[in-house]
mmCIF file of C-alpha atoms in Angstrom:
data_model
loop_
_atom_site.group_PDB
_atom_site.id
_atom_site.type_symbol
_atom_site.label_atom_id
_atom_site.label_comp_id
_atom_site.label_asym_id
_atom_site.label_seq_id
_atom_site.Cartn_x
_atom_site.Cartn_y
_atom_site.Cartn_z
ATOM 1 C CA MET N 285 309.996 90.866 95.113
ATOM 2 C CA THR N 286 311.344 92.874 98.029
ATOM 3 C CA GLY N 287 312.720 96.371 97.869
ATOM 4 C CA GLU N 288 312.748 96.867 94.076
ATOM 5 C CA PRO N 289 310.322 99.081 92.119
ATOM 6 C CA GLN N 290 308.259 96.556 90.166
ATOM 7 C CA ALA N 291 307.738 98.762 87.118
ATOM 8 C CA MET N 292 311.512 99.159 86.745
ATOM 9 C CA ALA N 293 312.071 95.453 87.260
ATOM 10 C CA LEU N 294 309.530 94.520 84.600
ATOM 11 C CA GLY N 295 310.977 97.022 82.175
ATOM 12 C CA SER N 296 314.433 95.535 82.563
ATOM 13 C CA LYS N 297 313.186 92.048 81.640
ATOM 14 C CA ASN N 298 311.333 92.877 78.457
ATOM 15 C CA ASP N 299 310.540 95.735 76.140
ATOM 16 C CA ASP N 300 306.816 95.795 76.858
ATOM 17 C CA ALA N 301 305.557 99.128 78.107
ATOM 18 C CA VAL N 302 303.971 99.179 81.547
ATOM 19 C CA THR N 303 300.207 99.478 81.096
ATOM 20 C CA GLN N 304 298.531 102.510 82.629
ATOM 21 C CA PRO N 305 294.757 101.970 82.793
ATOM 22 C CA ALA N 306 292.521 105.008 82.772
ATOM 23 C CA ALA N 307 291.625 106.371 86.193
ATOM 24 C CA LYS N 308 288.104 105.566 87.393
ATOM 25 C CA ALA N 309 288.056 107.076 90.884
ATOM 26 C CA ASP N 310 285.856 110.090 91.513
ATOM 27 C CA ALA N 311 287.113 110.710 95.054
ATOM 28 C CA CYS N 312 290.367 110.455 97.004
ATOM 29 C CA ILE N 313 290.795 109.391 100.645
ATOM 30 C CA LEU N 314 294.250 110.112 102.064
ATOM 31 C CA LEU N 315 295.116 108.312 105.314
ATOM 32 C CA TRP N 316 298.087 110.205 106.710
ATOM 33 C CA MET N 317 300.010 108.049 109.215
ATOM 34 C CA ALA N 318 301.874 110.909 110.889
ATOM 35 C CA GLY N 319 305.123 109.723 112.428
ATOM 36 C CA GLY N 320 303.933 106.277 111.524
ATOM 37 C CA MET N 321 305.078 102.977 110.165
ATOM 38 C CA ALA N 322 308.599 102.008 109.160
ATOM 39 C CA ALA N 323 308.677 100.878 105.523
ATOM 40 C CA PRO N 324 310.978 97.831 106.133
ATOM 41 C CA ASP N 325 308.464 96.551 108.700
ATOM 42 C CA THR N 326 305.361 97.063 106.548
ATOM 43 C CA PHE N 327 305.340 97.365 102.745
ATOM 44 C CA ASP N 328 309.045 97.179 101.877
ATOM 45 C CA PRO N 329 310.514 94.110 103.593
ATOM 46 C CA LYS N 330 314.273 93.634 103.589
ATOM 47 C CA ARG N 331 316.383 90.768 104.887
ATOM 48 C CA TYR N 332 314.596 89.319 107.908
ATOM 49 C CA HIS N 333 316.306 89.098 111.259
ATOM 50 C CA ALA N 334 314.251 88.365 114.372
ATOM 51 C CA PHE N 335 314.679 91.044 116.995
ATOM 52 C CA GLU N 336 316.802 90.124 119.968
ATOM 53 C CA LYS N 337 318.298 92.112 122.795
ATOM 54 C CA GLY N 338 321.652 93.603 121.857
ATOM 55 C CA LEU N 339 321.076 93.188 118.104
ATOM 56 C CA GLU N 340 323.535 95.248 116.067
ATOM 57 C CA VAL N 341 321.893 98.087 114.183
ATOM 58 C CA SER N 342 323.570 96.933 110.962
ATOM 59 C CA GLN N 343 321.636 93.639 111.223
ATOM 60 C CA MET N 344 318.266 95.263 111.916
ATOM 61 C CA LEU N 345 316.788 95.514 108.433
ATOM 62 C CA SER N 346 313.358 93.891 108.813
ATOM 63 C CA THR N 347 312.148 92.451 112.092
ATOM 64 C CA PHE N 348 309.070 90.906 110.445
ATOM 65 C CA PRO N 349 309.309 88.119 107.838
ATOM 66 C CA ALA N 350 307.987 88.733 104.319
ATOM 67 C CA ILE N 351 304.707 87.138 103.233
ATOM 68 C CA ASP N 352 303.160 86.506 99.822
ATOM 69 C CA THR N 353 300.409 88.713 98.428
ATOM 70 C CA ALA N 354 297.738 88.358 95.764
ATOM 71 C CA VAL N 355 300.333 89.624 93.266
ATOM 72 C CA ASP N 356 302.891 87.069 92.101
ATOM 73 C CA GLY N 357 306.365 87.980 93.285
ATOM 74 C CA LEU N 358 305.237 90.860 95.481
ATOM 75 C CA LYS N 359 305.799 90.496 99.207
ATOM 76 C CA ILE N 360 304.957 92.642 102.206
ATOM 77 C CA CYS N 361 305.564 92.107 105.912
ATOM 78 C CA GLN N 362 303.898 89.636 108.222
ATOM 79 C CA GLY N 363 301.039 91.215 110.138
ATOM 80 C CA LEU N 364 299.448 92.709 107.027
ATOM 81 C CA GLU N 365 297.770 89.504 105.857
ATOM 82 C CA ASN N 366 294.404 91.119 105.106
ATOM 83 C CA ILE N 367 296.042 93.818 103.016
ATOM 84 C CA ALA N 368 298.138 91.181 101.249
ATOM 85 C CA GLN N 369 294.952 89.526 99.968
ATOM 86 C CA VAL N 370 293.880 92.668 98.077
ATOM 87 C CA MET N 371 297.223 93.934 96.796
ATOM 88 C CA ASP N 372 296.064 93.149 93.261
ATOM 89 C CA ARG N 373 293.805 96.199 93.669
ATOM 90 C CA ALA N 374 296.561 98.463 94.969
ATOM 91 C CA THR N 375 299.535 100.393 93.675
ATOM 92 C CA LEU N 376 302.618 100.037 95.846
ATOM 93 C CA ILE N 377 305.184 102.795 95.314
ATOM 94 C CA ARG N 378 308.690 101.992 96.519
ATOM 95 C CA SER N 379 310.613 104.424 94.350
ATOM 96 C CA ALA N 380 309.805 107.729 96.102
ATOM 97 C CA VAL N 381 312.937 109.606 97.193
ATOM 98 C CA GLN N 382 312.731 112.410 99.717
ATOM 99 C CA PRO N 383 314.632 115.648 99.038
ATOM 100 C CA ASP N 384 317.314 116.758 101.465
ATOM 101 C CA LEU N 385 315.423 119.417 103.398
ATOM 102 C CA GLY N 386 318.309 120.100 105.729
ATOM 103 C CA SER N 387 316.150 119.754 108.819
ATOM 104 C CA ILE N 388 314.659 117.032 110.960
ATOM 105 C CA LEU N 389 311.399 118.943 111.463
ATOM 106 C CA HIS N 390 308.526 116.656 110.532
ATOM 107 C CA SER N 391 306.474 119.591 109.286
ATOM 108 C CA ARG N 392 308.905 120.383 106.461
ATOM 109 C CA HIS N 393 308.570 116.855 105.114
ATOM 110 C CA GLN N 394 304.811 116.913 105.654
ATOM 111 C CA TYR N 395 304.620 120.160 103.668
ATOM 112 C CA HIS N 396 306.388 118.450 100.779
ATOM 113 C CA TRP N 397 304.202 115.341 100.851
ATOM 114 C CA HIS N 398 300.919 117.215 101.261
ATOM 115 C CA THR N 399 301.581 119.836 98.568
ATOM 116 C CA GLY N 400 304.256 118.419 96.268
ATOM 117 C CA TYR N 401 306.347 121.554 96.835
ATOM 118 C CA VAL N 402 309.646 121.669 98.720
ATOM 119 C CA PRO N 403 309.550 124.403 101.390
ATOM 120 C CA PRO N 404 310.101 127.261 101.726
ATOM 121 C CA GLN N 405 308.013 128.742 98.919
ATOM 122 C CA THR N 406 307.316 132.348 97.966
ATOM 123 C CA VAL N 407 303.612 131.596 97.419
ATOM 124 C CA ALA N 408 301.011 129.677 99.404
ATOM 125 C CA CYS N 409 300.874 126.173 97.929
ATOM 126 C CA PRO N 410 297.629 124.172 97.744
ATOM 127 C CA HIS N 411 297.146 120.968 99.709
ATOM 128 C CA LEU N 412 296.484 117.730 97.818
ATOM 129 C CA GLY N 413 292.855 117.960 98.929
ATOM 130 C CA ALA N 414 292.599 121.424 97.402
ATOM 131 C CA TRP N 415 293.779 119.976 94.091
ATOM 132 C CA MET N 416 290.970 117.417 94.274
ATOM 133 C CA ALA N 417 288.475 120.164 95.094
ATOM 134 C CA ARG N 418 289.739 122.316 92.220
ATOM 135 C CA VAL N 419 289.912 119.548 89.604
ATOM 136 C CA LEU N 420 287.022 117.247 90.586
ATOM 137 C CA GLY N 421 284.809 119.559 92.600
ATOM 138 C CA PRO N 422 282.187 118.346 95.083
ATOM 139 C CA ARG N 423 280.175 115.198 94.408
ATOM 140 C CA ASN N 424 277.254 116.977 96.058
ATOM 141 C CA PRO N 425 277.020 120.749 95.424
ATOM 142 C CA VAL N 426 276.114 121.352 99.072
ATOM 143 C CA MET N 427 278.901 119.299 100.654
ATOM 144 C CA PRO N 428 282.530 120.474 100.930
ATOM 145 C CA ALA N 429 284.806 118.936 98.320
ATOM 146 C CA PHE N 430 287.727 118.781 100.775
ATOM 147 C CA ILE N 431 287.222 117.613 104.369
ATOM 148 C CA ASN N 432 290.228 117.331 106.683
ATOM 149 C CA ILE N 433 289.479 114.973 109.583
ATOM 150 C CA GLY N 434 291.546 114.521 112.727
ATOM 151 C CA GLN N 435 294.281 117.111 112.094
ATOM 152 C CA ARG N 436 294.541 119.411 115.092
ATOM 153 C CA LEU N 437 296.010 122.800 114.217
ATOM 154 C CA GLU N 438 295.896 124.378 117.676
ATOM 155 C CA GLY N 439 297.798 123.383 120.790
ATOM 156 C CA VAL N 440 300.272 121.156 118.951
ATOM 157 C CA GLY N 441 303.949 121.514 118.115
ATOM 158 C CA GLU N 442 304.796 123.178 114.802
ATOM 159 C CA SER N 443 301.201 124.399 114.513
ATOM 160 C CA GLU N 444 302.084 127.333 112.266
ATOM 161 C CA GLU N 445 303.881 125.005 109.863
ATOM 162 C CA LEU N 446 300.856 122.696 109.762
ATOM 163 C CA LYS N 447 298.585 125.651 109.009
ATOM 164 C CA ALA N 448 300.892 126.669 106.167
ATOM 165 C CA PHE N 449 300.073 123.627 104.040
ATOM 166 C CA THR N 450 296.555 122.787 105.231
ATOM 167 C CA THR N 451 295.096 125.413 102.889
ATOM 168 C CA ALA N 452 293.954 125.936 99.320
ATOM 169 C CA GLY N 453 296.980 128.135 98.696
ATOM 170 C CA PHE N 454 296.892 130.097 95.467
ATOM 171 C CA PHE N 455 293.693 128.306 94.349
ATOM 172 C CA GLY N 456 291.603 130.511 96.636
ATOM 173 C CA SER N 457 289.710 130.035 99.892
ATOM 174 C CA GLU N 458 286.720 128.289 98.321
ATOM 175 C CA PHE N 459 288.889 125.208 97.669
ATOM 176 C CA GLY N 460 290.253 125.045 101.211
ATOM 177 C CA PRO N 461 289.472 122.299 103.721
ATOM 178 C CA MET N 462 286.605 121.976 106.103
ATOM 179 C CA ASN N 463 288.629 121.119 109.203
ATOM 180 C CA LEU N 464 287.168 118.603 111.660
ATOM 181 C CA PRO N 465 289.936 118.130 114.246
ATOM 182 C CA MET N 466 287.634 116.127 116.528
ATOM 183 C CA PRO N 467 285.405 113.767 114.473
ATOM 184 C CA GLU N 468 283.074 113.195 117.424
ATOM 185 C CA GLU N 469 282.287 116.929 117.374
ATOM 186 C CA ALA N 470 281.573 117.074 113.641
ATOM 187 C CA ALA N 471 277.860 117.756 114.117
ATOM 188 C CA GLN N 472 278.648 120.890 116.129
ATOM 189 C CA SER N 473 280.688 122.238 113.217
ATOM 190 C CA VAL N 474 277.584 122.456 111.026
ATOM 191 C CA THR N 475 275.118 123.544 113.716
ATOM 192 C CA PRO N 476 274.507 127.292 114.151
ATOM 193 C CA PRO N 477 274.941 128.437 117.769
ATOM 194 C CA THR N 478 271.915 129.012 119.970
ATOM 195 C CA GLY N 479 270.172 132.263 119.097
ATOM 196 C CA MET N 480 271.614 132.499 115.585
ATOM 197 C CA ASP N 481 268.422 132.789 113.561
ATOM 198 C CA ALA N 482 268.288 133.466 109.823
ATOM 199 C CA ASN N 483 267.928 137.248 110.175
ATOM 200 C CA ARG N 484 270.832 137.568 112.594
ATOM 201 C CA PHE N 485 273.010 135.402 110.372
ATOM 202 C CA ALA N 486 272.155 137.482 107.293
ATOM 203 C CA ASN N 487 273.020 140.689 109.152
ATOM 204 C CA ARG N 488 276.388 139.320 110.268
ATOM 205 C CA ASP N 489 277.118 138.100 106.766
ATOM 206 C CA ARG N 490 276.368 141.557 105.341
ATOM 207 C CA LEU N 491 278.620 143.290 107.880
ATOM 208 C CA PHE N 492 281.450 140.817 107.329
ATOM 209 C CA ARG N 493 281.371 141.399 103.579
ATOM 210 C CA GLN N 494 281.673 145.119 104.230
ATOM 211 C CA LEU N 495 284.723 144.476 106.414
ATOM 212 C CA VAL N 496 286.292 142.358 103.679
ATOM 213 C CA ASP N 497 285.737 145.119 101.141
ATOM 214 C CA ARG N 498 287.249 147.747 103.471
ATOM 215 C CA ASN N 499 290.199 145.609 104.520
ATOM 216 C CA PRO N 500 293.273 147.902 104.732
ATOM 217 C CA ASN N 501 295.235 145.154 102.987
ATOM 218 C CA ARG N 502 292.714 145.002 100.159
ATOM 219 C CA ASP N 503 295.259 146.447 97.714
ATOM 220 C CA PHE N 504 297.444 143.387 98.285
ATOM 221 C CA MET N 505 294.603 140.977 97.533
ATOM 222 C CA SER N 506 293.567 140.178 93.981
ATOM 223 C CA ASP N 507 289.924 140.404 92.962
ATOM 224 C CA TYR N 508 290.004 136.646 92.405
ATOM 225 C CA GLN N 509 291.188 135.932 95.959
ATOM 226 C CA GLN N 510 288.546 138.227 97.418
ATOM 227 C CA GLN N 511 285.757 136.675 95.366
ATOM 228 C CA SER N 512 287.018 133.182 96.219
ATOM 229 C CA LEU N 513 286.783 134.058 99.922
ATOM 230 C CA LEU N 514 283.195 135.231 99.476
ATOM 231 C CA ARG N 515 282.279 132.139 97.464
ATOM 232 C CA GLY N 516 283.659 130.052 100.316
ATOM 233 C CA LEU N 517 281.347 131.889 102.711
ATOM 234 C CA ASP N 518 278.405 131.216 100.402
ATOM 235 C CA ASN N 519 279.292 127.518 100.324
ATOM 236 C CA ALA N 520 279.433 127.368 104.130
ATOM 237 C CA ALA N 521 276.076 129.126 104.489
ATOM 238 C CA ARG N 522 274.498 126.740 101.996
ATOM 239 C CA LEU N 523 275.714 123.741 104.018
ATOM 240 C CA LEU N 524 274.447 125.155 107.324
ATOM 241 C CA SER N 525 270.942 125.548 105.912
ATOM 242 C CA SER N 526 270.790 122.160 104.174
ATOM 243 C CA ARG N 527 269.545 118.712 105.164
ATOM 244 C CA GLU N 528 272.871 117.253 104.064
ATOM 245 C CA ARG N 529 274.492 118.568 107.233
ATOM 246 C CA GLU N 530 272.856 115.635 109.061
ATOM 247 C CA ALA N 531 275.579 113.448 107.539
ATOM 248 C CA PHE N 532 278.041 114.984 110.016
ATOM 249 C CA ASP N 533 276.105 113.624 113.001
ATOM 250 C CA ILE N 534 278.261 110.535 113.474
#
């Protein structure tokens, strides 16, 4: 089967409802291939035509032949043989249709995929990871429920747009991501700087909370949002003083 949503194809052949087994996962790992793979050359093979110099664009549908998978009738592209062997444990979605966002900016499409909302929005929308943090919560009360690895937010094009959706949005700061743009520096993210002893940290925390309470924009912030910010600070402090932070030394 190439290029046709399987659930729709099955439904057209018989009247049996498509089974939907109960979810068992207690965590979600999203691998975001930014700017990445072309669907006709990976998981949605079309008519194969070997690439050759001068090939007409109209003939360039799939430049990799389709291969069988562990699922009868389901094919993906050559080069993904290892993935093909475990496709019986996967869900392949070929029916997603992008909205017309009227712009070629990648960040607008990323905003839609990461939040489920089409930009622009009048409110801050939560990232998919924030939904997981809000609904499932942390598996360990000390560890962050949402960790964002490898996404640089500074020094890159469209950085403000990336920041707009890499947040907890209206859920509140406590459900936002712990950003680790450089995985090799993860241990530094949970290590207090030299000279930051417990007393100095407590003093800074006290002063910061006073600043939050006296924020001139306080009237525009709900009590919930303010308390969520403070709970996020408590969560961070708990991680910094825990043994679990050793897990970030990779």
